[in-house]
Short mmCIF file of C-alpha atoms in Angstrom, two decimals:
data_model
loop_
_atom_site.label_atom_id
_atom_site.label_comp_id
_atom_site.label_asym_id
_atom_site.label_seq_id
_atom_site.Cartn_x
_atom_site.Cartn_y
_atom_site.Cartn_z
CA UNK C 72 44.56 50.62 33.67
CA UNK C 73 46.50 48.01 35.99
CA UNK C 74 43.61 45.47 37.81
CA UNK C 75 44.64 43.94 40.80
CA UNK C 76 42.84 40.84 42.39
CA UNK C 77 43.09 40.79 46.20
CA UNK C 78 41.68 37.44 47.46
CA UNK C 79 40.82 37.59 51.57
CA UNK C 80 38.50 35.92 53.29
CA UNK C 81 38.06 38.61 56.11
CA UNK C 82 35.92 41.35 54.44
CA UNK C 83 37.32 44.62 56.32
CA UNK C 84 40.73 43.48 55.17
CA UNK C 85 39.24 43.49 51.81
CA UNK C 86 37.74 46.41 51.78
CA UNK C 87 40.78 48.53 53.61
CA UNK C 88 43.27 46.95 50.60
CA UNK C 89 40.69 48.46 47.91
CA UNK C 90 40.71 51.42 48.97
CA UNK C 91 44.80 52.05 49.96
CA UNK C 92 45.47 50.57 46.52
CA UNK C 93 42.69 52.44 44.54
CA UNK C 94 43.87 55.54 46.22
CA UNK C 95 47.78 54.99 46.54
CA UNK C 96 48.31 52.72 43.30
CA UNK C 97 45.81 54.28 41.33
CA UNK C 98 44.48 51.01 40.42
CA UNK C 99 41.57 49.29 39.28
CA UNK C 100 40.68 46.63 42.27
CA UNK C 101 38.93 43.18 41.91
CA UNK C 102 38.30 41.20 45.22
CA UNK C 103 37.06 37.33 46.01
CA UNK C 104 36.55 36.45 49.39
CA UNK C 105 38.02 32.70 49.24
CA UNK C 106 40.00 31.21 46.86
CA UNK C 107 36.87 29.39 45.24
CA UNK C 108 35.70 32.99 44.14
CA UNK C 109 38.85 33.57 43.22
CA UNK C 110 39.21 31.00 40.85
CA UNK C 111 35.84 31.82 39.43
CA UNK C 112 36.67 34.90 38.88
CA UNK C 113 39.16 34.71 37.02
CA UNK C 114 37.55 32.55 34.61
CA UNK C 115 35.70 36.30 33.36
CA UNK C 116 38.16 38.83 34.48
CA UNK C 117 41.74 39.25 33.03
CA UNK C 118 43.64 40.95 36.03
CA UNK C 119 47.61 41.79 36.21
CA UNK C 120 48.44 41.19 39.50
CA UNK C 121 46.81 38.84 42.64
CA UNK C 122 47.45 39.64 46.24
CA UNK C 123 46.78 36.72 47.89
CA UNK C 124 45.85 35.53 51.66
CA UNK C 125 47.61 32.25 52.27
CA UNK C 126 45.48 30.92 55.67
CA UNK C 127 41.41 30.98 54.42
CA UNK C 128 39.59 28.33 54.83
CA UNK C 129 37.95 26.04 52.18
CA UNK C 130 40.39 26.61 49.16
CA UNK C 131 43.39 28.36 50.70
CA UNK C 132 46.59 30.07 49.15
CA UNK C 133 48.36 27.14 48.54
CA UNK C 134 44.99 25.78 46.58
CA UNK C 135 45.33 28.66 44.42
CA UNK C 136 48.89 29.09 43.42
CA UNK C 137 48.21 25.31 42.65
CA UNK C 138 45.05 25.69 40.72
CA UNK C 139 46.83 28.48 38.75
CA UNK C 140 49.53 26.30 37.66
CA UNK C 141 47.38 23.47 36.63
CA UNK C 142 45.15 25.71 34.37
CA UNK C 143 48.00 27.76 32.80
CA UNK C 144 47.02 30.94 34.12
CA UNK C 145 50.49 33.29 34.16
CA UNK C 146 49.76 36.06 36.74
CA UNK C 147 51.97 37.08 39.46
CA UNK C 148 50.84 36.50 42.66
CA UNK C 149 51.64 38.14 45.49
CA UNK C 150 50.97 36.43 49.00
CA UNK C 151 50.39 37.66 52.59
CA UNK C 152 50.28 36.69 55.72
CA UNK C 153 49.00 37.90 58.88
CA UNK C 154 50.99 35.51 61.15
CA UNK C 155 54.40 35.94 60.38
CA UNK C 156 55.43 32.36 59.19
CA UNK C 157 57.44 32.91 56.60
CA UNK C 158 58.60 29.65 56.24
CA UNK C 159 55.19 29.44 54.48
CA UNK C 160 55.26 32.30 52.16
CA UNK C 161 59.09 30.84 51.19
CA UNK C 162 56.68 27.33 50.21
CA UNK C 163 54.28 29.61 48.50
CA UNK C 164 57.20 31.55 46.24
CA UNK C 165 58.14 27.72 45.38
CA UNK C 166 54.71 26.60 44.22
CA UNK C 167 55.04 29.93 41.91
CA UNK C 168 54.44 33.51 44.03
CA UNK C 169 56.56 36.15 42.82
CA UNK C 170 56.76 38.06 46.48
CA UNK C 171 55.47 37.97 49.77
CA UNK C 172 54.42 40.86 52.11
CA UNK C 173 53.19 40.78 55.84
CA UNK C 174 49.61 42.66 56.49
CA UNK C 175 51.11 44.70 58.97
CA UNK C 176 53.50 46.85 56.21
CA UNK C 177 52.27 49.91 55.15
CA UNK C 178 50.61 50.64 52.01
CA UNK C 179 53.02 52.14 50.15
CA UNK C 180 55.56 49.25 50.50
CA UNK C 181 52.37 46.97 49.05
CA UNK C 182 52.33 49.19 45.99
CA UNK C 183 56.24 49.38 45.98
CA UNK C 184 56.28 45.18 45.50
CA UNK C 185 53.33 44.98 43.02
CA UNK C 186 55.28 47.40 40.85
CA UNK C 187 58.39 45.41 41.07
CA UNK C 188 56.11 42.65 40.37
CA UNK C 189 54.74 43.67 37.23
CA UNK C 190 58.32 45.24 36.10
CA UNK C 191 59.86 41.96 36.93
CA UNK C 192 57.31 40.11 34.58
CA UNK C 193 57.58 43.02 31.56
CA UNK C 194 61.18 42.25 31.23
CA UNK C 195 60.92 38.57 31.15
CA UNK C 196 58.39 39.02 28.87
CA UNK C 197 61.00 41.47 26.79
CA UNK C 198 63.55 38.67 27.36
CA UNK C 199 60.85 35.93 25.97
CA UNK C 200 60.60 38.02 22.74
CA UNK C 201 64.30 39.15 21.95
CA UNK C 202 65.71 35.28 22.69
CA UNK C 203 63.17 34.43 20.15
CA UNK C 204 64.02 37.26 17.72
CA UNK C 205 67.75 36.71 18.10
CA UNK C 206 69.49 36.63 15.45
CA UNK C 207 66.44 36.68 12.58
CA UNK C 208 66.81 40.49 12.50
CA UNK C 209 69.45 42.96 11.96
CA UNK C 210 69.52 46.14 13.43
CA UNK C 211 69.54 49.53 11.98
CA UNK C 212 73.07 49.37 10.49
CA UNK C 213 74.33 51.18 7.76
CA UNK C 214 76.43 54.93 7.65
CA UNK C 215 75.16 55.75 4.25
CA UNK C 216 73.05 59.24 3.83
CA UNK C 217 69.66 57.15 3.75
CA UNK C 218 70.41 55.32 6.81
CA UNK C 219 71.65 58.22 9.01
CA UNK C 220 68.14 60.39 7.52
CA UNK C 221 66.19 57.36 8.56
CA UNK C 222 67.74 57.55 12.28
CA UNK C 223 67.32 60.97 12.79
CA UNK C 224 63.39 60.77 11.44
CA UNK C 225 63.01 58.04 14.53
CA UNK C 226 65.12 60.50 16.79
CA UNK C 227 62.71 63.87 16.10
CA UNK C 228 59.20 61.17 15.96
CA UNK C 229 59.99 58.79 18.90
CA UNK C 230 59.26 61.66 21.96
CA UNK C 231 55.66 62.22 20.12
CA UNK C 232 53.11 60.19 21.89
CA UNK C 233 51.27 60.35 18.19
CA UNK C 234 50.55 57.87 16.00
CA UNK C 235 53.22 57.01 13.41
CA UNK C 236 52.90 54.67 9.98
CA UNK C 237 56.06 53.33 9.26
CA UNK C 238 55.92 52.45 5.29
CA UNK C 239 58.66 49.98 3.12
CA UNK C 240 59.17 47.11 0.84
CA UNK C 241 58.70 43.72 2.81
CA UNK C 242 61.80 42.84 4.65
CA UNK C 243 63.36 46.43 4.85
CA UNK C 244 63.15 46.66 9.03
CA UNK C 245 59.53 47.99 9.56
CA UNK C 246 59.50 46.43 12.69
CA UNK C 247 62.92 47.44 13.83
CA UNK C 248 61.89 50.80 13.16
CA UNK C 249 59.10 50.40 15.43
CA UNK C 250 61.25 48.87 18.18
CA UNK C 251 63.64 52.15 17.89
CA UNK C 252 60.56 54.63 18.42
CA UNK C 253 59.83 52.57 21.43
CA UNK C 254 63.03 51.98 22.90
CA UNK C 255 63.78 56.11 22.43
CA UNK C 256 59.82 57.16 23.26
CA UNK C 257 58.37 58.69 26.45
CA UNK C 258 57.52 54.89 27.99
CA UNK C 259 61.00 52.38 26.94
CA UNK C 260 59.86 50.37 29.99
CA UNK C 261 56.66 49.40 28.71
CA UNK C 262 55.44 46.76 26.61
CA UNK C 263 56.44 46.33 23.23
CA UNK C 264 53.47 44.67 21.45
CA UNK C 265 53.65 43.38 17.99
CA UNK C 266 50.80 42.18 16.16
CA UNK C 267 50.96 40.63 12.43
CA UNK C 268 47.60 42.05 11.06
CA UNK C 269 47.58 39.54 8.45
CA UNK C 270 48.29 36.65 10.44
CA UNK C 271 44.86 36.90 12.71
CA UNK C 272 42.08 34.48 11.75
CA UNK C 273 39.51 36.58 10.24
CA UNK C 274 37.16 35.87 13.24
CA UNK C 275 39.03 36.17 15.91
CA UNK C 276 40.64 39.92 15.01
CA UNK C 277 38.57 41.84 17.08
CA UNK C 278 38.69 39.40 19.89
CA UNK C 279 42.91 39.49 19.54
CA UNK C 280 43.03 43.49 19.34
CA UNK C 281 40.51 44.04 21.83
CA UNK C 282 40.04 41.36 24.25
CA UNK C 283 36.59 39.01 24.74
CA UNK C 284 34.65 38.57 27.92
CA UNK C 285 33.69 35.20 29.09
CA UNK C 286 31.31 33.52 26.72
CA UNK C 287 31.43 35.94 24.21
CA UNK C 288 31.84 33.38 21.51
CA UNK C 289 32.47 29.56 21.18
CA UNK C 290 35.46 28.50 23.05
CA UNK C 291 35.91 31.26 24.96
CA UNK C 292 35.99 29.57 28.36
CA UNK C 293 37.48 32.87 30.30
CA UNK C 294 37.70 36.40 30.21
CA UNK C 295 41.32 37.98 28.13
CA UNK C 296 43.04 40.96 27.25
CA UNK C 297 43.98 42.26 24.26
CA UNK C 298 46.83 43.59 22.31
CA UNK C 299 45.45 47.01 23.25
CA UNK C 300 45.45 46.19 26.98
CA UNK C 301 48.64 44.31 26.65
CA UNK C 302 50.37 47.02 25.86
CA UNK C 303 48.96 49.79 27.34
CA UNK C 304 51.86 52.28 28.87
CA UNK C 305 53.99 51.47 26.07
CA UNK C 306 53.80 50.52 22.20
CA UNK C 307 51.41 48.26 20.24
CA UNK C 308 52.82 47.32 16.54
CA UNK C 309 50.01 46.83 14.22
CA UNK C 310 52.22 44.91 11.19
CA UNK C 311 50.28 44.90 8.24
CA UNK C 312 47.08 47.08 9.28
CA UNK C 313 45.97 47.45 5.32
CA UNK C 314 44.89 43.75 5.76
CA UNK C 315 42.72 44.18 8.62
CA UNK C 316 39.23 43.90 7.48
CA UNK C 317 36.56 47.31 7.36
CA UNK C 318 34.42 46.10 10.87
CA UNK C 319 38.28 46.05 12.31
CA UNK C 320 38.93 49.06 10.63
CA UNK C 321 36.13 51.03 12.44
CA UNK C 322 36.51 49.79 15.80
CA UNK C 323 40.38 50.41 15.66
CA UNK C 324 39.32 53.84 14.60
CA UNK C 325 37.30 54.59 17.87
CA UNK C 326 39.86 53.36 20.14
CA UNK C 327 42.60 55.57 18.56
CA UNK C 328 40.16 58.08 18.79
CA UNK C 329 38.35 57.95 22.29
CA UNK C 330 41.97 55.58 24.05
CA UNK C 331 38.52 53.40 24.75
CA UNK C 332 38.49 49.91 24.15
CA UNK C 333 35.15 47.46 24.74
CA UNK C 334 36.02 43.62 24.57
CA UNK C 335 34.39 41.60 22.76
CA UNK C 336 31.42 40.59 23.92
CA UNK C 337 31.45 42.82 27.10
CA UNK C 338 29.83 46.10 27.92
CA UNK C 339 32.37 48.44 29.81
CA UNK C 340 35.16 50.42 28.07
CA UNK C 341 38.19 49.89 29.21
CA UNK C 342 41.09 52.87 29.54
CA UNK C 343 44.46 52.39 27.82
CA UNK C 344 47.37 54.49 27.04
CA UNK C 345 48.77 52.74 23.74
CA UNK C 346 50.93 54.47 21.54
CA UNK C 347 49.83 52.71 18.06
CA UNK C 348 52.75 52.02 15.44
CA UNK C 349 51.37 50.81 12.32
CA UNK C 350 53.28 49.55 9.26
CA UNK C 351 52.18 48.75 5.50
CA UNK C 352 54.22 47.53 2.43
CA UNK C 353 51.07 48.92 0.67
CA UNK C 354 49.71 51.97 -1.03
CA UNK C 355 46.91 52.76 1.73
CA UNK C 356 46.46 56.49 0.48
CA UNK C 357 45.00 55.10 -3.29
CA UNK C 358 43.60 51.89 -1.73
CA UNK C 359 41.26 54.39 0.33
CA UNK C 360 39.94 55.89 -2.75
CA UNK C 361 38.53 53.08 -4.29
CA UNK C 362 35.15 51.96 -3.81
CA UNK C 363 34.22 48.76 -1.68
CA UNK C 364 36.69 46.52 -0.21
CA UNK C 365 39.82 49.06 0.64
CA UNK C 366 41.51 50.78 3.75
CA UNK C 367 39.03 53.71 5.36
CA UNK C 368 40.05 57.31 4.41
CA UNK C 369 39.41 58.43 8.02
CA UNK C 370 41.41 56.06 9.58
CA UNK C 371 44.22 56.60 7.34
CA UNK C 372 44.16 60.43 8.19
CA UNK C 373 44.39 58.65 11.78
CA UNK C 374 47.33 57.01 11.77
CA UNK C 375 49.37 58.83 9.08
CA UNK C 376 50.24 62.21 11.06
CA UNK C 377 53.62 61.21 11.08
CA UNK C 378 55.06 58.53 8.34
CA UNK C 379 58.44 57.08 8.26
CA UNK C 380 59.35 55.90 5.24
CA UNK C 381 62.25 52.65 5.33
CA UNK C 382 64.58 52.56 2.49
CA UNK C 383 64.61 49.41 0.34
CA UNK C 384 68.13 47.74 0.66
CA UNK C 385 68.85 48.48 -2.90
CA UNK C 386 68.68 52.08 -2.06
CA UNK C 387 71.62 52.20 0.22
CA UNK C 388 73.83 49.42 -0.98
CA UNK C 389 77.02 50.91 0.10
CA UNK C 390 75.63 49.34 3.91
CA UNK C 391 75.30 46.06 2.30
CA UNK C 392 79.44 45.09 3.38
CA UNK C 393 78.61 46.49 6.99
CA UNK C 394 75.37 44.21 7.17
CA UNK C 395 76.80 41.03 5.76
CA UNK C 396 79.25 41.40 8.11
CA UNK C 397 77.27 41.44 11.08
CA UNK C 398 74.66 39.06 10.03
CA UNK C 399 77.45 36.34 9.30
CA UNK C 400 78.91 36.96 12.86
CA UNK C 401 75.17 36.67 14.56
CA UNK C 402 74.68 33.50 12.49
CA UNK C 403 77.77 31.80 13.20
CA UNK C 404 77.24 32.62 17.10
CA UNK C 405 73.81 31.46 16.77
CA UNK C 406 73.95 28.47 15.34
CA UNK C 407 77.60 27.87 17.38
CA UNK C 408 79.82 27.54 15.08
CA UNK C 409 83.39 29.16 14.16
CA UNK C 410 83.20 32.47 13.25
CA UNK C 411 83.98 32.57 9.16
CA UNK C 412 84.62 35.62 6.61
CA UNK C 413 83.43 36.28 3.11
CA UNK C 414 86.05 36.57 0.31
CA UNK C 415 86.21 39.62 -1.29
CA UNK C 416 84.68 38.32 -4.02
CA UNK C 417 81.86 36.73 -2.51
CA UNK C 418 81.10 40.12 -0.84
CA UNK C 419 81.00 41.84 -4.30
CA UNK C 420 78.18 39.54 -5.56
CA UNK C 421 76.28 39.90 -2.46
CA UNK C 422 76.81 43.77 -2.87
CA UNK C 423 75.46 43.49 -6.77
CA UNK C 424 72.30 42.04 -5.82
CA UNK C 425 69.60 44.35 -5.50
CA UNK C 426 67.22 42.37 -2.98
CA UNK C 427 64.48 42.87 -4.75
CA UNK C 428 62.41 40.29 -3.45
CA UNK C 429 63.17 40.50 0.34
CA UNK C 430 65.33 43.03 1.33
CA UNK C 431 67.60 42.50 4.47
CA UNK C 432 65.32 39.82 5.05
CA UNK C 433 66.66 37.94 1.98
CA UNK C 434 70.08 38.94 2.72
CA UNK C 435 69.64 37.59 5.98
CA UNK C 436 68.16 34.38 4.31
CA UNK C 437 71.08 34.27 2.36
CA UNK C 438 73.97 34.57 4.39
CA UNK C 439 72.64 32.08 6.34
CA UNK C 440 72.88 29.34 3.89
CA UNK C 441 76.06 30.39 3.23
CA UNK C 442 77.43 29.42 6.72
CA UNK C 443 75.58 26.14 6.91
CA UNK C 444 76.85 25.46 3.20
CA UNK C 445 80.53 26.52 4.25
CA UNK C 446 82.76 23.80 5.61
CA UNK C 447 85.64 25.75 5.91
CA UNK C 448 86.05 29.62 7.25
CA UNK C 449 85.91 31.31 4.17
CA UNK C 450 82.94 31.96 2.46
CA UNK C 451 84.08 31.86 -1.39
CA UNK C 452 82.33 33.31 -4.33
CA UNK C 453 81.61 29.88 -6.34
CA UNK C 454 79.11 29.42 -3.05
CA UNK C 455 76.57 32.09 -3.34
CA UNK C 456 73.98 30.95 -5.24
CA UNK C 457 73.93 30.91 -8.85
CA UNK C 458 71.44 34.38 -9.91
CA UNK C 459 72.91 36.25 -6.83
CA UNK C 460 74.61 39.02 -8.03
CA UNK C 461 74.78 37.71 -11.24
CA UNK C 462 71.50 37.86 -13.14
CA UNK C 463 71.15 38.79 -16.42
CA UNK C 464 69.80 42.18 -17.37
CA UNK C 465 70.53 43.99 -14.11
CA UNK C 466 72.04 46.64 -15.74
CA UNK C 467 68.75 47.11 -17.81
CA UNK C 468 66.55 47.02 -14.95
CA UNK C 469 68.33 49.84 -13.63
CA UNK C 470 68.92 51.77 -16.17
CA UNK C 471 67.26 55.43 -15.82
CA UNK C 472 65.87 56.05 -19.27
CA UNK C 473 62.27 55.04 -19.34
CA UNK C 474 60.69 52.84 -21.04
CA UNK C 475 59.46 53.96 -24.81
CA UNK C 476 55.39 52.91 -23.55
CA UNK C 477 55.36 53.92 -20.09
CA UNK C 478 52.83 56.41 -20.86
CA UNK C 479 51.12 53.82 -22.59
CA UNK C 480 50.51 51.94 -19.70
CA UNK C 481 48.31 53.90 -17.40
CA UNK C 482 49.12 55.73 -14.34
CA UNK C 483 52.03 54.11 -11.28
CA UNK C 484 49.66 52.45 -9.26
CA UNK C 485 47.59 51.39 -12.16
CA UNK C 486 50.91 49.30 -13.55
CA UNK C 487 52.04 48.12 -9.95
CA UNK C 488 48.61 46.97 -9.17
CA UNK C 489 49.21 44.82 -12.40
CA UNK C 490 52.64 44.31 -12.12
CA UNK C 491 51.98 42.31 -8.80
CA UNK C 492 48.42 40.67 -10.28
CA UNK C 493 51.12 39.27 -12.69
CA UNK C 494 53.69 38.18 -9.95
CA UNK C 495 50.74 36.38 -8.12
CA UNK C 496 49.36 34.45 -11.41
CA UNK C 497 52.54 33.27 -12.00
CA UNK C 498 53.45 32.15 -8.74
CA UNK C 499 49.86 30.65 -8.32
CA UNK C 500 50.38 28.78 -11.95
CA UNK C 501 53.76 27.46 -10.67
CA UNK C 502 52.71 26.08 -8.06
CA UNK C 503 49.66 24.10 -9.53
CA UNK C 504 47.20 27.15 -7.53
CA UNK C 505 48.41 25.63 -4.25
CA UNK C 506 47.44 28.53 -2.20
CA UNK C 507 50.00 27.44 1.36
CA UNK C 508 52.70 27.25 -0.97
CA UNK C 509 52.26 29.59 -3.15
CA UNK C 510 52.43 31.90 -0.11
CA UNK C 511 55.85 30.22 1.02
CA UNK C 512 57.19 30.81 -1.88
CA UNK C 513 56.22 34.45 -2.43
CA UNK C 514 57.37 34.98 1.32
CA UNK C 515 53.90 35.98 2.51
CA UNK C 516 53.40 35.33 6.21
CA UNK C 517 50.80 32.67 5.91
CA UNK C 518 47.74 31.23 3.02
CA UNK C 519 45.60 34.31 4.54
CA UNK C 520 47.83 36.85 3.40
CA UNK C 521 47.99 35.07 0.09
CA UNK C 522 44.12 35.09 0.00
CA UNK C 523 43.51 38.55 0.69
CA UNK C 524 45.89 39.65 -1.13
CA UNK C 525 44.56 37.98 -4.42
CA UNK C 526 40.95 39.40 -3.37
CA UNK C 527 42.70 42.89 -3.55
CA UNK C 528 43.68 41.80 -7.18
CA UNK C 529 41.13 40.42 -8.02
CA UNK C 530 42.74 37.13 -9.00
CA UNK C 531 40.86 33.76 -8.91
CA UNK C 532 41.02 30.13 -9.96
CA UNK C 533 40.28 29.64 -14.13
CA UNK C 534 37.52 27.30 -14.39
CA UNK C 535 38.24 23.89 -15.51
CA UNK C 536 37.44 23.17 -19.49
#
C-alpha cells in the first residue's frame, strides 16, 4: 500500500488531510507535526510520498527539503501553503519539491498531484534502468518457429496475475522474457523490479526482499523497503531464486502465499500486490527431491503454475543473421561510432557457432569486440575470433546418434550434475582455485554464485601434500 507523510504543524489540518486521503486515496497516512518529527521519522518509516507545510516554526519546509538532500533521502515532496506566496513554493520546487498545492484545493485535486507525483518518479525510475540496460540486451528477435511459440506463450501468460517461472540456459533472455510479461500484464505502469538472487549477501537477503525496520541489525540506521514493496502494483523479478537460501525460501513462500510481507526486524505485515516472476538456469524440480541443502518442494509447486521455457540460441539459429544484425547496429550507436556490416562470411561463422557457453549473451559479447576490433566498416571473417565457428568436432557434438555408454552413465541429471562438477574443477584448476576469477571466467555473476554453486556440487579445495 502507498504511505504518505503529511508534515503540519497545526493538528486539525493534520488530522482533516488523514482522513480525505485515507478515504479518497485509499492510502496509508503517516503525520509529524514539525519538520523535526519529520525528519525523525523518517529515520524508521519508509514512506512514498511527503506533503509538506512550508511556514512551521522551528524546522520549516525549506529545513526539510534541505535536510532531505543532505542525507540522500529520494522522496517526492509535495509542498503547501496556506498563504498563497507562490513565489515560495517556486523556491521550494528548486531546493527539490516535485509540486506544490494551496490548502484551500479540494481533496481530490491533492490526490490527483500525488498520483502524478509518484507516476512522474516510476518512469524516471524506468528511464534510470533502460539507459543503463541499453544496449547490453537484445530484444526478443527472431521469426523462426521457436521464437514466434515463445511470444505467443508470453501473449496467453502475461494477463494472468499468477506466478510464472521462466526457465533457460544462462544468457538466453530470461529477463527479457520477464520484461515482456510485464510490459503486456494487467499493471505495464508499475514497477518493474529485478532482483539477482545470487548476487545478495547471504545476510542481508531477507532484509533486501523484505525490507528492515530501524535497528533491526547493525548498520541499519533507518527504516527501508523492500523489493516486495518496491514493486508492489507491478512485477518483481526474482533472477536466480534456486540460489536463495532455505530461511529465504520459507519466508518467500508465505508472502506468495498470504501477499503479506513483515520487514525485518519489525512486527506489522505489510500489504502488497506483487506479481512474482522467477527465473532458474537450474533443475529446481530434482534439486527439491534431494535431501538437505536443495530448493523446497512446496515452494516450487508455488511458483511453477505456469513455466516458460526460453530456447537456447543454438536451438533457433536461423535468428542468429537477424540478431547480429541488430546487436552490431545498437553497438555501433552506443559506443558512437559509424555504423559497419558483417561480410557474408563473417556472418556464416557467427551463424556456425552454437553459443554454448552464453547464448545471446555471448553473441552479444562477441559482436562487440568485433566493432571495437574493426577499423574499417566491414567486419571480415579473418576477425572473429579464432574457435568461433570453427571448432573442431562440432559436427560430432551434434551428431544425433548416442553415445555407445550413455546408459552406462547413470540417469540425465545424474551426468549433468557431473558434467558441470567437471566444468567447475577445471575452471577452478585453471585458475590456480582463485574463486573471483574463476567466476569471471565461467561468467557467473559474482564469487557467491561461484561458491554456492560448488556447495551444490559438492566441490572443494584438495588438501595440500
Amino acid at each position: 500500500m502507498t504511505t504518505i507523510l503529511i508534515v503540519d504543524d497545526v493538528a486539525a489540518m493534520v488530522e482533516q488531510y488523514s482522513y480525505d486521503l485515507r478515504r479518497v486515496g485509499g492510502y496509508d497516512v503517516v503525520t509529524a507535526g514539525g519538520g523535526a518529527e519529520a525528519l525523525e521519522l523518517l529515520n524508521r518509516e519508509a514512506v512514498d510520498a511527503i506533503v509538506l507545510d512550508l511556514e512551521m516554526p522551528g524546522t520549516d519546509g525549506f529545513d526539510v527539503l534541505r535536510s532531505l538532500t543532505k542525507r540522500g533521502i529520494r522522496v517526492p515532496v509535495i509542498v503547501y501553503t496556506g498563504t498563497g506566496d507562490y513565489d515560495r513554493c517556486i523556491q521550494a520546487m528548486r531546493l527539490g519539491a516535485a509540486g506544490f498545492i494551496d490548502k484551500a484545493e479540494p481533496v481530490e485535486r491533492v490526490v490527483r498531484e500525488i498520483e502524478t507525483t509518484l507516476e512522474r518518479g516510476r518512469l524516471q525510475q524506468e528511464v534510470a534502468t533502460l539507459r543503463r540496460q541499453s544496449g547490453t540486451e537484445s530484444p526478443l528477435i527472431g521469426a523462426s518457429p521457436v521464437m514466434e511459440r515463445l511470444r505467443a506463450e508470453i501473449a496467453r501468460l502475461a494477463p494472468i496475475p499468477s506466478t510464472v517461472l521462466v526457465v533457460g540456459e544462462s544468457g538466453s533472455g530470461k529477463e527479457l522474457v520477464a520484461r515482456e510479461l510485464h510490459r503486456m500484464g494487467r499493471a505495464p505502469k508499475g514497477p518493474f523490479f529485478p532482483v539477482n538472487c545470487a548476487a545478495l549477501p547471504e545476510q542481508l537477503v531477507e532484509s533486501e526482499l523484505f525490507g528492515h525496520e530501524r535497528g533491526a541489525f547493525t548498520g541499519a540506521t533507518g527504516a527501508r523497503k523492500g523489493a516486495f514493496e518496491v514493486a508492489s502494483g507491478g512485477t518483481l523479478f526474482l533472477d536466480e531464486i534456486g540460489e536463495l537460501s532455505l530461511p529465504a525460501q520459507a519466508k518467500l513462500l508465505r508472502v506468495l502465499e498470504d501477499n503479506l510481507v513483515t520487514r525485518v526486524g519489525g512486527s506489522r505485515s505489510l500489504k502488497v500486490q506483487t506479481r512474482v516472476v522467477a527465473a532458474t538456469n537450474r533443475n529446481l524440480d530434482a534439486e527439491g527431491e534431494g535431501e538437505g541443502e536443495g530448493f523446497r518442494q512446496d515452494l516450487l509447486y508455488r511458483i511453477n503454475a505456469h513455466v516458460i521455457r526460453v530456447p537456447a540460441l543454438r536451438e533457433h539459429p536461423s535468428d542468429i543473421p537477424a540478431l547480429v544484425g541488430h546487436l552490431l547496429a545498437l553497438t555501433c550507436e552506443r559506443f558512437g561510432m559509424r555504423p559497419k556490416q558483417l561480410d557474408p562470411s563473417a556472418l556464416d561463422r557467427l551463424a556456425a557457432h552454437d553459443w554454448r557457453r552464453n547464448n545471446v549473451r555471448e553473441l552479444r559479447n562477441i559482436v562487440e569486440r568485433l566493432v571495437i576490433a574493426t577499423e574499417g566498416d566491414t567486419v571480415m571473417s579473418a576477425q572473429v575470433p579464432e574457435g568461433i565457428g570453427d571448432e573442431p568436432g562440432r559436427s560430432a557434438a551434434h551428431s544425433s546418434a548416442p553415445p555407445s555408454d550413455g546408459g552406462a552413465l547413470g540417469s540425465f541429471q545424474e551426468r549433468k550434475t557431473a558434467a558441470e562438477r567437471q566444468i567447475v574443477l577445471d575452471a577452478l584448476t585453471r585458475h590456480d582455485w582463485h574463486i573471483t576469477k574463476t567466476a569471471a571466467a565461467l561468467g557467473l555473476a559474482d564469487h557467491s554464485s561461484l561458491l554456492k554453486l560448488m556447495r551444490r556440487l559438492d566441490v572443494s579445495r584438495p588438501a595440500a601434500e
